Amino acid sequence: MKNQISRSEFIRLSSLTLASSLVADVTFANNTFFKDRITEVDIQLMKKLLLNNDANVKSILEKRWFKSKYKINNFRPLAAEISIMTASLSHSESAYYKSKPLEGRLNQVLDVLLDNQYDDGTLDAGGNRQSPPDTAFVLEYLCAAATVLNINKQTELQGLRDKLKAFIVKAGEAMITGGVHTPNHRWVISATLANINSLYPDKRYLRRINQWLAEGIYLNADGHYLERSGVYSNVINKAFITMARLLNKPELLDKVQANLTTYYYYTETNGDLVTVDSRRQDQFMNTDVSKFYLQYRYMAIQTNNSIFAHMVHVIEGLPSFATDILSHALVHFMANRELQKQIPLDANVENDFEKFFAISNLARIRRGKTSITLFGGNDKPVIVISGRSSNPNFLMYRKGDAILKYMRLSTSFFRMGYFSSDGLEKVGNKYIFKETKEANYYQPLAEAYHREDADYKLSRSQDERYWNKMDFDSRTKSNVKTQVSVIEITENNGKLSLDFKVDGPPNVEVTIEMCFKEGSLISGAKKDEYGNYFLKSGLGELSMGSDVMQFGPGKMEHSKINNLDSEQYTYHKGSLRTDGVHVYLTGYTPFQHSMFIG
């Protein structure tokens, strides 16, 4: 590869201020950096990659090929197949090396892409028509394939090279002029332009990259990008690594190092990622850390940081490693041979920490196999839309396989739904959540605002609960009601003490909702006809396999557990209730209750 970053340029990453602050609480078994530079090829890993890639190729070839009469609107799977097939076709130890049937299938798939490419170079993607950023995601696979073909220089594959070049160069025009939707799209397009420029140099590609970079890159002291999303942090990190490698911009790896350090803390012992604070769709998704594998591997090799080496080995031990990495990543190891280097096995990191991400209003605590997440950082006002944080889960607790997926608090106060803290404050070893809700009524309009046709402005109520043709902004509020909810959580060696207090108008229903992982066995609580559990008093117990979690004491003063969501959901017959085993504690305002989980 051209423009490889020198060793000396990478070594300086070890002293990055932001990354250093993020890892300061971690004790490394080998004093943060390995003693010896990584040089040997990981032969066993390369064998696994080749075997799994060949198995994938076999599956692709066994599928009957036909041209669909329907329009294709998702080209990423086809592009991924192109990169998988190219890797086996070009690898001298592959069962499909120089395979004519495989070459034929590659030509067929490339023809489909060329046939569906618009004159401006773009492709469609779902509802996004002629989409530059979605075309950039496709190009990530195609540029890797083109790079591998160029490295191997098989003369008989020149036809494939020409087709790839035709598609890529035409799409490059869309990358030079096309727009974006989201923050990460800027960097996906920029990385794609860097890839295209490494294949077919053009100064226009570099000028466009610099236009996007001139906007600046947001990364806060918590190590998060703007979207605060695991899915899109993965996307952005890949883009920055690509630009750093191909454009000689090692400063971009400062961002990657800080973000990957944050996601070390965000990774559960089984590889699941904490996503509750995301501003994108993954705030309600279950996902794991395997998608970060290539980034952790590349940065472990370049910086010798033992956190990253530890994460490499964690991911290699996950069930998803085979499906998410081994099945299709060979092309990346061939296009960037740095990834092939061996990573030492002695990268042990102490698995006990407490980390408060103050900007995100999120805390992560690990005590052996007990893992705790506290979150109070929803964007206010809470609006249910992509780009804003709205997940009402304020506590997630794991004790091995015994998993509390989430705890929520809801009240019937003006049907405003779940508790959503106005931040998270840490005082000593106590974490404090607090929310103030306000609702009101309205007085008659002043005479100056009267209309003869009585057709008043369609407007949103001042408490943002609903809309109507009432010209609310011109009315005087009255009968204002306020509810203040406070939750204090104290951690002691993995055990939590929780104190709840809800004050405001009396006789408001209060519901504490706990959702445990599907298949959990509950004892000590009463099960109703719908499968819900109520902990009336005493302690409840959850068991999953050999792991046990206790919680309580309970409280039950009502059984009204429907419509816990706000009217933003219930008006559309929607609900945030998820699968799992649900246990409830209930009461009325003024409400006070103390309990523990451990």
XYZ file of C-alpha atoms in Angstrom, residues 76-584:
509
model
C -24.563 -4.518 -0.200
C -25.053 -8.325 -0.107
C -24.035 -8.535 -3.777
C -20.992 -6.337 -3.169
C -20.034 -8.495 -0.184
C -20.264 -11.602 -2.384
C -17.972 -9.952 -4.933
C -15.331 -9.329 -2.259
C -15.663 -12.891 -0.892
C -15.375 -14.479 -4.326
C -12.464 -12.242 -5.307
C -10.509 -13.256 -2.208
C -10.763 -16.992 -2.960
C -10.172 -16.512 -6.665
C -6.953 -14.622 -5.904
C -5.572 -16.654 -2.977
C -3.017 -19.222 -4.133
C -3.987 -21.687 -1.385
C -7.720 -21.470 -1.995
C -9.666 -24.359 -3.452
C -11.063 -21.787 -5.879
C -7.794 -20.212 -6.973
C -8.133 -19.279 -10.670
C -11.495 -21.108 -10.772
C -13.290 -20.501 -14.079
C -16.791 -21.145 -12.648
C -16.054 -18.651 -9.900
C -14.751 -16.121 -12.404
C -17.957 -16.596 -14.373
C -20.151 -15.972 -11.342
C -18.144 -12.850 -10.498
C -18.755 -11.515 -13.988
C -22.482 -12.171 -13.641
C -22.735 -10.315 -10.327
C -20.651 -7.398 -11.589
C -22.941 -7.128 -14.618
C -25.925 -6.772 -12.274
C -24.233 -3.871 -10.469
C -23.301 -2.184 -13.740
C -26.834 -2.643 -15.115
C -28.370 -1.055 -12.028
C -25.936 1.856 -11.703
C -27.506 5.193 -12.567
C -25.887 7.644 -14.974
C -24.734 9.732 -12.012
C -22.862 6.707 -10.609
C -25.216 5.898 -7.738
C -27.349 2.939 -6.709
C -30.671 2.782 -4.889
C -30.841 1.507 -1.313
C -34.251 0.803 0.154
C -36.104 4.097 0.351
C -32.958 6.077 -0.425
C -33.044 6.671 -4.144
C -29.816 7.290 -6.086
C -27.982 7.467 -2.789
C -24.331 8.625 -2.641
C -23.704 7.360 0.930
C -25.305 3.978 0.319
C -23.260 3.648 -2.860
C -20.196 4.410 -0.725
C -21.010 1.454 1.547
C -21.121 -0.766 -1.555
C -17.806 0.646 -2.757
C -16.121 -0.386 0.496
C -16.418 -4.011 -0.654
C -15.648 -3.312 -4.308
C -12.513 -1.275 -3.626
C -11.167 -4.071 -1.430
C -11.842 -6.531 -4.248
C -10.168 -4.265 -6.815
C -7.149 -3.860 -4.534
C -6.734 -7.634 -4.213
C -7.053 -8.143 -7.969
C -4.423 -5.471 -8.558
C -2.034 -7.027 -6.036
C -2.292 -10.507 -7.546
C -2.045 -9.354 -11.177
C -3.560 -12.439 -12.821
C -3.614 -11.439 -16.486
C -6.620 -13.642 -17.234
C -8.690 -11.564 -14.766
C -8.201 -8.291 -16.626
C -11.854 -8.352 -17.689
C -12.927 -8.374 -14.032
C -10.527 -5.536 -13.267
C -11.973 -3.496 -16.106
C -15.563 -4.014 -14.951
C -14.704 -3.098 -11.378
C -12.854 -0.013 -12.536
C -15.765 1.062 -14.728
C -18.195 0.835 -11.814
C -15.863 2.372 -9.242
C -14.728 5.334 -11.374
C -18.303 6.137 -12.391
C -19.411 5.932 -8.750
C -16.460 8.136 -7.842
C -18.139 11.006 -9.670
C -21.091 10.680 -7.296
C -18.702 10.670 -4.343
C -17.159 13.937 -5.554
C -20.497 15.778 -5.837
C -23.001 13.795 -3.751
C -24.536 14.784 -0.433
C -25.166 12.973 2.853
C -27.841 12.438 5.504
C -25.978 11.755 8.744
C -22.656 12.596 10.457
C -21.079 9.212 9.687
C -21.897 9.502 5.977
C -19.308 12.258 5.599
C -16.549 9.923 6.682
C -17.841 6.895 4.753
C -17.761 8.931 1.543
C -14.353 10.378 2.427
C -12.889 6.917 3.097
C -14.385 5.658 -0.151
C -12.731 8.517 -2.034
C -9.430 7.615 -0.359
C -9.857 4.020 -1.521
C -10.702 5.078 -5.071
C -7.772 7.481 -5.131
C -5.393 4.695 -4.078
C -6.611 2.666 -7.075
C -7.139 5.387 -9.681
C -5.547 8.643 -8.475
C -7.416 11.893 -9.109
C -6.840 15.174 -7.267
C -10.578 15.838 -7.255
C -11.034 12.960 -4.811
C -8.590 14.556 -2.398
C -10.198 17.992 -2.694
C -13.608 16.536 -1.796
C -12.168 14.652 1.179
C -10.629 17.862 2.475
C -13.977 19.648 2.078
C -15.589 17.174 4.457
C -12.657 17.124 6.871
C -12.728 20.931 7.025
C -16.034 20.672 8.945
C -14.083 19.188 11.844
C -14.475 15.887 13.665
C -16.495 15.777 16.873
C -15.237 13.466 19.599
C -16.083 14.307 23.207
C -14.167 13.577 26.401
C -16.207 10.373 26.834
C -14.718 9.080 23.578
C -17.984 9.335 21.618
C -18.754 10.633 18.151
C -21.898 12.696 17.522
C -24.250 9.733 17.089
C -23.045 7.994 20.271
C -23.746 4.707 18.539
C -21.873 1.408 18.500
C -23.113 0.661 14.985
C -21.886 3.967 13.610
C -18.751 4.208 15.730
C -17.743 1.023 13.939
C -18.458 2.691 10.603
C -16.550 5.864 11.495
C -13.530 4.056 12.935
C -13.187 1.998 9.756
C -13.337 5.188 7.712
C -10.686 6.974 9.795
C -8.337 3.989 9.676
C -8.703 3.901 5.883
C -7.958 7.611 5.540
C -5.067 7.426 7.989
C -3.471 4.580 6.028
C -4.037 5.843 2.516
C -3.727 9.606 2.962
C -0.940 9.717 5.559
C -3.203 11.259 8.187
C -2.159 9.490 11.413
C -3.899 12.154 13.509
C -7.211 10.508 12.603
C -6.171 7.491 14.650
C -6.281 9.647 17.787
C -10.069 9.532 17.440
C -10.111 5.810 16.771
C -7.958 5.038 19.802
C -10.184 7.033 22.135
C -13.408 5.550 20.765
C -12.141 1.966 20.891
C -11.066 2.501 24.494
C -14.588 3.648 25.357
C -16.068 0.537 23.752
C -13.811 -1.637 25.879
C -15.786 -0.293 28.847
C -19.049 -0.679 26.903
C -18.496 -4.408 26.287
C -20.183 -6.982 28.510
C -18.360 -10.151 29.548
C -20.234 -12.144 26.873
C -19.403 -9.605 24.141
C -22.728 -7.748 24.146
C -22.447 -4.005 23.625
C -24.072 -1.374 25.822
C -26.289 0.569 23.414
C -28.767 2.284 25.732
C -27.265 5.753 25.169
C -27.183 5.582 21.370
C -28.875 8.297 19.338
C -29.559 5.878 16.500
C -31.573 2.706 15.965
C -29.220 0.514 17.989
C -30.453 2.097 21.248
C -33.163 -0.586 21.110
C -31.070 -3.332 19.498
C -29.078 -6.269 20.821
C -25.648 -6.237 19.224
C -22.174 -7.407 20.117
C -18.627 -6.144 19.743
C -17.565 -8.463 16.899
C -18.052 -5.754 14.255
C -15.141 -3.872 15.875
C -12.730 -6.754 15.277
C -10.712 -5.364 12.364
C -10.362 -2.002 14.107
C -9.163 -3.496 17.399
C -6.796 -5.774 15.487
C -5.328 -2.995 13.350
C -4.858 -0.662 16.306
C -3.391 -3.418 18.503
C -0.797 -4.096 15.821
C 0.008 -0.434 15.275
C 0.027 0.831 18.869
C 0.807 -2.307 20.912
C -1.998 -1.278 23.278
C -2.946 -4.268 25.417
C -6.580 -3.176 25.792
C -6.962 -3.583 22.043
C -5.142 -6.921 22.013
C -7.413 -8.072 24.843
C -10.468 -7.102 22.799
C -9.129 -8.966 19.770
C -8.967 -12.160 21.811
C -12.382 -11.505 23.390
C -13.975 -11.197 19.950
C -12.170 -14.269 18.630
C -13.858 -16.240 21.409
C -17.405 -15.113 20.541
C -19.867 -17.304 18.599
C -20.435 -14.378 16.210
C -16.746 -14.322 15.223
C -17.318 -17.056 12.654
C -20.380 -15.442 11.077
C -19.359 -11.789 11.303
C -15.613 -12.040 10.621
C -14.244 -15.390 9.476
C -16.914 -15.832 6.812
C -16.062 -12.729 4.804
C -13.050 -10.777 6.129
C -10.303 -12.547 4.150
C -10.380 -9.876 1.460
C -9.450 -7.194 4.020
C -6.491 -9.245 5.264
C -5.312 -9.606 1.676
C -5.822 -5.938 0.819
C -4.095 -4.772 4.020
C -1.463 -7.317 5.041
C -0.729 -5.473 8.276
C -3.800 -7.257 9.663
C -2.118 -10.640 9.235
C 0.408 -10.034 12.009
C 0.336 -12.167 15.134
C -1.000 -10.605 18.342
C 0.467 -11.989 21.626
C -1.819 -14.077 23.812
C -0.675 -12.526 27.099
C -2.690 -9.320 26.689
C -4.511 -9.594 30.024
C -6.472 -6.622 31.348
C -7.858 -6.393 34.869
C -11.598 -6.912 34.623
C -12.689 -4.703 37.530
C -13.556 -1.042 37.074
C -15.968 1.834 37.672
C -16.158 4.382 34.873
C -18.414 7.451 34.789
C -18.994 8.974 31.351
C -20.177 12.367 32.556
C -21.077 13.874 29.170
C -23.153 10.848 28.202
C -24.594 10.575 31.735
C -23.727 6.896 31.785
C -21.817 4.788 34.311
C -20.276 1.366 33.799
C -19.261 -0.827 36.750
C -17.609 -4.241 36.556
C -16.983 -6.438 39.599
C -15.869 -9.856 38.416
C -18.806 -11.409 36.592
C -21.186 -8.686 37.821
C -21.722 -5.867 35.331
C -23.810 -2.715 35.854
C -24.954 0.065 33.525
C -26.627 3.249 34.768
C -28.018 5.752 32.260
C -29.663 9.142 32.602
C -28.725 10.887 29.364
C -31.772 11.091 27.118
C -31.905 14.114 24.824
C -34.529 16.543 26.100
C -37.299 16.976 25.252
C -37.704 13.259 24.662
C -38.703 12.867 21.014
C -38.971 9.478 19.351
C -36.963 9.914 16.158
C -33.639 8.846 14.656
C -30.819 11.043 15.885
C -32.103 11.487 19.447
C -31.640 9.386 22.582
C -35.002 8.268 24.002
C -34.445 4.878 25.664
C -36.089 4.892 29.136
C -33.876 2.143 30.619
C -31.998 3.635 33.585
C -30.492 0.420 35.038
C -29.119 -2.752 33.455
C -27.608 -5.425 35.731
C -25.855 -8.707 34.942
C -24.529 -11.419 37.225
C -23.116 -14.008 34.878
C -26.030 -15.494 32.943
C -28.585 -13.937 35.313
C -29.517 -10.773 33.422
C -31.777 -7.854 34.281
C -32.235 -6.458 30.769
C -33.581 -3.209 32.162
C -35.336 -1.402 34.980
C -37.783 1.419 34.242
C -40.017 3.710 36.270
C -43.373 4.973 35.017
C -46.195 6.995 36.541
C -49.710 7.843 35.382
C -48.980 11.569 35.830
C -50.838 13.108 32.856
C -49.874 9.988 30.843
C -46.405 11.406 30.285
C -44.900 7.946 30.403
C -41.576 6.652 31.565
C -39.141 8.388 33.863
C -36.351 10.047 31.880
C -33.689 11.544 34.101
C -32.396 15.070 33.621
C -28.834 13.785 33.724
C -26.877 11.563 36.116
C -24.955 12.947 39.079
C -22.232 11.073 40.946
C -21.777 11.962 44.633
C -19.229 9.750 46.338
C -20.251 6.186 45.558
C -23.868 7.239 44.974
C -25.477 7.926 41.584
C -28.477 10.282 41.570
C -31.186 10.427 38.900
C -33.754 13.222 38.983
C -36.616 14.233 36.724
C -39.182 17.016 36.960
C -42.384 16.658 34.945
C -44.814 19.533 34.554
C -48.338 19.619 33.110
C -51.015 22.280 33.111
C -54.408 23.496 31.934
C -55.284 26.627 29.886
C -57.357 29.755 30.415
C -59.646 31.392 27.816
C -57.941 33.428 25.118
C -57.639 37.132 25.690
C -59.979 39.173 23.489
C -57.086 40.349 21.299
C -56.586 36.785 20.091
C -60.216 36.017 19.236
C -61.087 35.051 15.656
C -64.491 35.471 14.043
C -64.256 32.035 12.405
C -62.979 30.435 15.650
C -60.353 28.638 13.531
C -57.371 28.899 15.829
C -53.766 28.001 15.122
C -52.854 24.315 15.166
C -50.171 24.248 17.841
C -48.402 22.063 20.359
C -49.331 22.282 24.014
C -46.747 24.088 26.119
C -45.972 20.891 28.046
C -45.331 19.219 24.639
C -47.824 16.414 25.210
C -50.260 16.963 22.331
C -51.401 19.244 19.502
C -54.723 20.943 18.825
C -56.268 23.946 17.106
C -56.211 25.966 20.313
C -53.415 28.532 19.784
C -51.790 27.358 23.018
C -48.944 29.886 22.811
C -51.431 32.738 23.230
C -53.135 31.252 26.280
C -52.306 31.612 29.946
C -51.347 28.438 31.747
C -53.115 27.545 34.967
C -53.536 24.700 37.420
C -49.876 23.805 36.886
C -48.938 20.422 38.329
C -45.398 19.262 39.024
C -44.030 15.817 39.758
C -40.457 15.265 40.955
C -38.929 11.790 40.826
C -35.570 10.930 42.397
C -33.719 7.618 42.229
C -30.520 7.138 44.217
C -28.358 4.081 43.537
C -25.361 3.051 45.619
C -22.995 0.278 44.565
C -20.985 -1.833 46.998
C -18.901 -4.690 45.584
C -21.454 -5.366 42.858
C -24.543 -5.095 45.084
C -26.929 -2.179 44.493
C -29.047 -0.277 46.994
C -31.873 1.689 45.341
C -33.984 4.440 46.905
C -37.052 5.714 45.022
C -38.992 8.867 45.797
C -41.820 10.352 43.715
C -43.528 13.547 44.946
C -46.311 15.622 43.405
C -50.077 15.347 43.148
C -51.339 12.486 45.349
C -52.765 9.148 44.247
C -50.760 8.892 41.034
C -49.938 5.286 40.118
C -46.206 4.506 40.254
C -44.769 1.407 38.577
C -41.264 -0.001 38.799
C -40.735 -2.379 35.886
C -37.990 -5.007 35.719
C -37.465 -7.058 32.582
C -35.278 -10.139 32.932
C -33.794 -12.161 30.104
C -36.087 -14.630 28.375
C -36.036 -18.027 30.053
C -35.263 -16.637 33.502
C -36.780 -18.557 36.419
C -38.488 -16.314 38.980
C -39.353 -17.266 42.540
C -40.849 -15.222 45.390
C -43.172 -13.217 43.090
C -46.779 -13.880 42.097
C -47.570 -14.575 38.452
C -50.807 -13.200 36.957
C -52.930 -14.654 34.144
C -50.948 -12.718 31.501
C -47.552 -14.017 32.572
C -46.491 -10.901 34.495
C -45.016 -11.147 37.987
C -45.760 -8.887 40.961
C -43.400 -8.781 43.921
C -45.803 -7.990 46.748
C -43.291 -8.145 49.597
C -40.140 -9.931 50.639
C -37.438 -10.924 48.182
C -37.622 -12.178 44.639
C -35.030 -14.408 43.051
C -33.967 -14.899 39.450
C -31.979 -17.931 38.377
C -30.461 -18.707 35.008
C -28.289 -21.780 34.882
C -26.023 -21.683 37.925
C -26.281 -17.911 38.390
C -28.690 -16.355 40.877
C -29.801 -12.759 41.428
C -31.902 -11.517 44.336
C -34.023 -8.352 44.413
C -36.488 -6.707 46.745
C -38.211 -6.220 49.072
C -41.354 -5.910 46.997
C -44.340 -3.568 47.070
C -47.752 -3.922 45.416
C -50.539 -1.366 45.825
C -52.085 -1.568 42.343
C -51.962 -3.823 39.255
C -52.332 -1.203 36.497
C -49.318 -1.964 34.318
C -50.730 -1.204 30.863
C -49.934 1.984 28.934
C -46.721 2.695 30.800
C -45.444 4.446 27.671
C -46.193 8.063 26.905
C -48.885 9.155 24.455
C -46.201 9.414 21.761
C -46.429 5.615 21.697
C -49.894 4.748 22.942
C -51.689 7.120 20.515
C -50.273 4.973 17.693
C -51.002 1.733 19.587
C -47.266 1.298 20.096
C -45.333 0.079 23.102
C -41.757 -0.088 24.357
C -42.434 -3.326 26.215
C -39.951 -5.958 25.070
C -39.691 -9.717 25.231
C -38.528 -11.062 28.575
C -39.773 -11.970 32.035
C -41.449 -8.914 33.588
C -41.631 -8.260 37.328
C -43.445 -5.237 38.775
